[in-house]
CSV table of C-alpha atoms in Angstrom, one decimal:
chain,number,residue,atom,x,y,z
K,3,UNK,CA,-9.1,-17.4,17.2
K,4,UNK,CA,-10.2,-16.8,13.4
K,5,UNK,CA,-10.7,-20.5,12.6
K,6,UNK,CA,-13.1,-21.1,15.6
K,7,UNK,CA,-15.0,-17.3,15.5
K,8,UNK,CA,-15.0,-17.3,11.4
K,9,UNK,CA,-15.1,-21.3,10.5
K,10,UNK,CA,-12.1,-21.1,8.5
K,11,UNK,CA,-9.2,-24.3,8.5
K,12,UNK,CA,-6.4,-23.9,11.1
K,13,UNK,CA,-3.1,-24.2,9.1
K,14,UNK,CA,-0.7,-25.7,10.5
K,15,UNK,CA,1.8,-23.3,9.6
K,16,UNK,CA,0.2,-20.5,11.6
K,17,UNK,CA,-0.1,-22.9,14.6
K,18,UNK,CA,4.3,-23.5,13.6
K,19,UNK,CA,4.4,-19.7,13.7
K,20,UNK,CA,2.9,-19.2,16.5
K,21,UNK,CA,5.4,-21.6,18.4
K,22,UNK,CA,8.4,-20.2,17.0
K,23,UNK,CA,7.3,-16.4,18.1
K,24,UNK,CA,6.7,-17.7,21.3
K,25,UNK,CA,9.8,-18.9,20.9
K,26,UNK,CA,11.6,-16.3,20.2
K,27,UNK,CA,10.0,-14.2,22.6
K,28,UNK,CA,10.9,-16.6,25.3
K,29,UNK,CA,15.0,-15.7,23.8
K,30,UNK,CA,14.2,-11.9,25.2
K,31,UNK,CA,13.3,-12.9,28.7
K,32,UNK,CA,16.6,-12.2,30.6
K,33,UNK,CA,15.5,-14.5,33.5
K,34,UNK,CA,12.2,-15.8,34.4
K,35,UNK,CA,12.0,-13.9,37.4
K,36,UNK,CA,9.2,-11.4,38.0
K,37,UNK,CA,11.4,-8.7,39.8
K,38,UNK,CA,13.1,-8.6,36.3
K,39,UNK,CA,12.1,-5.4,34.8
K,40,UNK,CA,12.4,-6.9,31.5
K,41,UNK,CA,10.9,-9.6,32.2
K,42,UNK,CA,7.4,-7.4,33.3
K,43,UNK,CA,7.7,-5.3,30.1
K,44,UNK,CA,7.6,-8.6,28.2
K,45,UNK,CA,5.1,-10.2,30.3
K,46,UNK,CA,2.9,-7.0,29.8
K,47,UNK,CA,4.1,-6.6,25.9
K,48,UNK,CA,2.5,-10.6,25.4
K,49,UNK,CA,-0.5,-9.2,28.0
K,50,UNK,CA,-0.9,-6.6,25.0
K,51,UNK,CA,-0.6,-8.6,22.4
K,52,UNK,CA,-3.6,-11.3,23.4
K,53,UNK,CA,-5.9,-7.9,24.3
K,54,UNK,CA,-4.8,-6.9,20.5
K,55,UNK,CA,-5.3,-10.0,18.5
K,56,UNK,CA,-8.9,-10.2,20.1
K,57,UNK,CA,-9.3,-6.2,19.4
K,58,UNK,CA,-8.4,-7.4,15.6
K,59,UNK,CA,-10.5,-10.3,15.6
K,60,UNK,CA,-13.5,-8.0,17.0
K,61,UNK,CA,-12.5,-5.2,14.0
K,62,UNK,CA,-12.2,-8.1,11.3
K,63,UNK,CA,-15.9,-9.0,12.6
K,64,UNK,CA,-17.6,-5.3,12.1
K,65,UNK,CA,-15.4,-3.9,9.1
K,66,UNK,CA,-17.6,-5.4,6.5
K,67,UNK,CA,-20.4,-3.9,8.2
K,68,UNK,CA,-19.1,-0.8,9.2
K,69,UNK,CA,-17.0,2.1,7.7
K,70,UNK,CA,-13.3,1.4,9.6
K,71,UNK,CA,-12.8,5.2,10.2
K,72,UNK,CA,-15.8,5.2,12.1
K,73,UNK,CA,-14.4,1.9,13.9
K,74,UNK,CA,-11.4,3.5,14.6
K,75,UNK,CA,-13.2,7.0,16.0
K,76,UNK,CA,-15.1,5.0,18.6
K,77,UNK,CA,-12.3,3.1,19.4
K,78,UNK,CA,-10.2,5.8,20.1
K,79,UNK,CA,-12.9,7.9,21.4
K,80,UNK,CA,-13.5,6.0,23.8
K,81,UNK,CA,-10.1,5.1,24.8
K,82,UNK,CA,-9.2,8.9,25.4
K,83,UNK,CA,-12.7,9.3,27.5
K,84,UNK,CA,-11.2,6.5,29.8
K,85,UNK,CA,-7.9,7.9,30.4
K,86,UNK,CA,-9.0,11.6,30.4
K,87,UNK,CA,-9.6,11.2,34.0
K,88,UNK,CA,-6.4,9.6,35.1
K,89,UNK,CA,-4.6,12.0,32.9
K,90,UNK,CA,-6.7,14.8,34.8
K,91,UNK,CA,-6.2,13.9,38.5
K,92,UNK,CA,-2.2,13.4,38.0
K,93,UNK,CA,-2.0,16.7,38.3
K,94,UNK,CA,0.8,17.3,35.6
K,95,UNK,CA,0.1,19.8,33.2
K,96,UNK,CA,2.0,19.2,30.2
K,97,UNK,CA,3.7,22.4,28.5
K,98,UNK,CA,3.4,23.7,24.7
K,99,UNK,CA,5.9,21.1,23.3
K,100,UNK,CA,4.4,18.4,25.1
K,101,UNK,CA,1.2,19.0,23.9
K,102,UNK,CA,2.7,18.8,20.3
K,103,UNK,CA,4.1,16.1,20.7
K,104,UNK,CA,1.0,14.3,22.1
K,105,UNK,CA,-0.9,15.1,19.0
K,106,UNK,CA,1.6,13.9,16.2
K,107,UNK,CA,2.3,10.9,18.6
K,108,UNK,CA,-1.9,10.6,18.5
K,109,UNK,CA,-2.8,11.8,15.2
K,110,UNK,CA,-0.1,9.9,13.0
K,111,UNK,CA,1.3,7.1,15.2
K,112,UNK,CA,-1.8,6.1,16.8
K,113,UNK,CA,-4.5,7.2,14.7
K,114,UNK,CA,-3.8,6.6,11.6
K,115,UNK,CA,-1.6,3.4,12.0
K,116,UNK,CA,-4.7,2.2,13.8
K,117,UNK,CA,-7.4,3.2,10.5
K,118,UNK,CA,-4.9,1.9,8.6
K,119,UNK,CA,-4.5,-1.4,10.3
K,120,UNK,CA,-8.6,-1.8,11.0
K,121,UNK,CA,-8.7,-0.8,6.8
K,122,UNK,CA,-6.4,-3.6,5.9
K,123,UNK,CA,-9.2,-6.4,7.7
K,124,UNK,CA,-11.3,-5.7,5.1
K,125,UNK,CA,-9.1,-7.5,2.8
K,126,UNK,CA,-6.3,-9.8,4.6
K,127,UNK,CA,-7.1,-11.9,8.0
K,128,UNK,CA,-6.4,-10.4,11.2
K,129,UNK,CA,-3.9,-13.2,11.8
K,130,UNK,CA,-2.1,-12.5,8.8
K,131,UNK,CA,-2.6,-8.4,10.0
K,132,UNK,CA,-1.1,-9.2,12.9
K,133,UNK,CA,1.8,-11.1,11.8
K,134,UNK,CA,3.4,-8.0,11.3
K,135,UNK,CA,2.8,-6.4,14.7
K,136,UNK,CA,5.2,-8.9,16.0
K,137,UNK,CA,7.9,-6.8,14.7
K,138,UNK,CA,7.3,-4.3,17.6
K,139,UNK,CA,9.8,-6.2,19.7
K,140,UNK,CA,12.0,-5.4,16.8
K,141,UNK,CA,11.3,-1.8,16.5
K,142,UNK,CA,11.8,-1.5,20.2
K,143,UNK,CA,15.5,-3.3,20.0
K,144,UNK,CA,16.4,-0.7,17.3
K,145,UNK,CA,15.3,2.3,18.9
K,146,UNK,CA,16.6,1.5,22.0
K,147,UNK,CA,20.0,1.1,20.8
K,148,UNK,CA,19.4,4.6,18.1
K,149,UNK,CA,18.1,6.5,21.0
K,150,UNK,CA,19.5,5.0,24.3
K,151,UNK,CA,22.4,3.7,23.3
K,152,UNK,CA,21.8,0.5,24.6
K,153,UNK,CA,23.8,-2.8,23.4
K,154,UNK,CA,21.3,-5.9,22.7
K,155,UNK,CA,22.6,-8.9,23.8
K,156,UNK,CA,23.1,-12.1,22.2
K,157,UNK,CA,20.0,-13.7,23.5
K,158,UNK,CA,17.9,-10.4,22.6
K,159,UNK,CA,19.7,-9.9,19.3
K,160,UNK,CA,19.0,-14.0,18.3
K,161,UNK,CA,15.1,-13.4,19.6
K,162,UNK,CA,15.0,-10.3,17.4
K,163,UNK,CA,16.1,-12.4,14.2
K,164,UNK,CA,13.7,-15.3,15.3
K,165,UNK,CA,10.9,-13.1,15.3
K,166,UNK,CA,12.0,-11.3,11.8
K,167,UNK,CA,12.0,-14.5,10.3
K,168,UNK,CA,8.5,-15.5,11.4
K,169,UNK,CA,7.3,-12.6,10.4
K,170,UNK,CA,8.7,-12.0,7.1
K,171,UNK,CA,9.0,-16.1,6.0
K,172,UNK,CA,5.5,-16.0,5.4
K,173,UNK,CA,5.2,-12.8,3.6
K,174,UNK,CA,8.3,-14.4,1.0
K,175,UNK,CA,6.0,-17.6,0.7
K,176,UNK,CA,2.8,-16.1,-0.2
K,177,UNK,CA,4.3,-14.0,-2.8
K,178,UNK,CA,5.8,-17.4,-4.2
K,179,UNK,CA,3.1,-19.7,-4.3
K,180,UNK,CA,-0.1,-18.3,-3.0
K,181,UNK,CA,-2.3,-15.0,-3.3
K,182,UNK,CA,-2.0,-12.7,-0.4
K,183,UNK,CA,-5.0,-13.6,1.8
């Protein structure tokens, strides 16, 4: 999206990168068959991922113009004023602990990843931002098998290192023969 909304040259080595995470998130699919629970949370996770990289195409647009704490406030503002109300009429009301919980899980794992992340437009791409948010597939692999105890497969396991090397092949060969963008 950044070459077309910004005027910038489409490399061909993002367009290679893009395949090969497609690629490797096609590995992760256990069958292409929509009843397939994992199959919907990867269908959803790609979903999220298109709404993201236009979100970070839209923050690389405003953070020259605007302070990206103040970004991220309204962003987040206005995310919590749409849920609110969903969160209201479930009728759950979350105890002590939970309500902890929900504000390190808000304040440092949402918040401030998110300033961070809208911070780091002002100087790298959102492409090359973003890059690294295809590790979450990663992170999820890991903590399901920390937490849950549950065994990747091949498949998963050879999607996770397809993804790894996507992300972090680029990272090596900037440092070699180009300045961080």
């Amino acid at each position: 999206m950044e070459p077309f909304l910004f005027g910038e040259k489409l490399e061909k080595s993002d367009v290679a990168v893009s395949i090969i995470v497609a690629a490797g998130l096609a590995m992760l699919v256990p069958s292409f068959d929509f009843s397939n629970n994992v199959t919907q949370g990867i269908f959803w996770g790609v979903l999220s991922g298109f709404t993201f990289a236009v979100l970070s195409v839209l923050n690389r647009m405003h953070v020259n113009k605007h302070p990206f704490l103040t970004i991220t406030l309204y962003q987040l503002g206005f995310a919590t004023l749409f849920n609110l109300p969903f969160v209201i009429l479930d009728g759950v009301l979350p105890s002590a602990r939970d309500i902890l919980l929900l504000l390190v899980l808000g304040t440092i794992c949402t918040a401030l990843a998110h300033a961070l992340f809208i911070g780091s437009l002002k100087h790298i791409k959102a492409r090359s931002a973003s890059i690294t948010t295809g590790l979450e597939p990663v992170y999820g692999i890991i903590f399901s098998f920390l937490l849950m105890g549950e065994v990747p497969s091949l498949r998963t396991l050879l999607g996770g290192l397809v993804i790894l090397g996507v992300v972090f092949l680029p990272m090596i060969r900037s440092g070699q023969s180009r300045p961080v963008q």
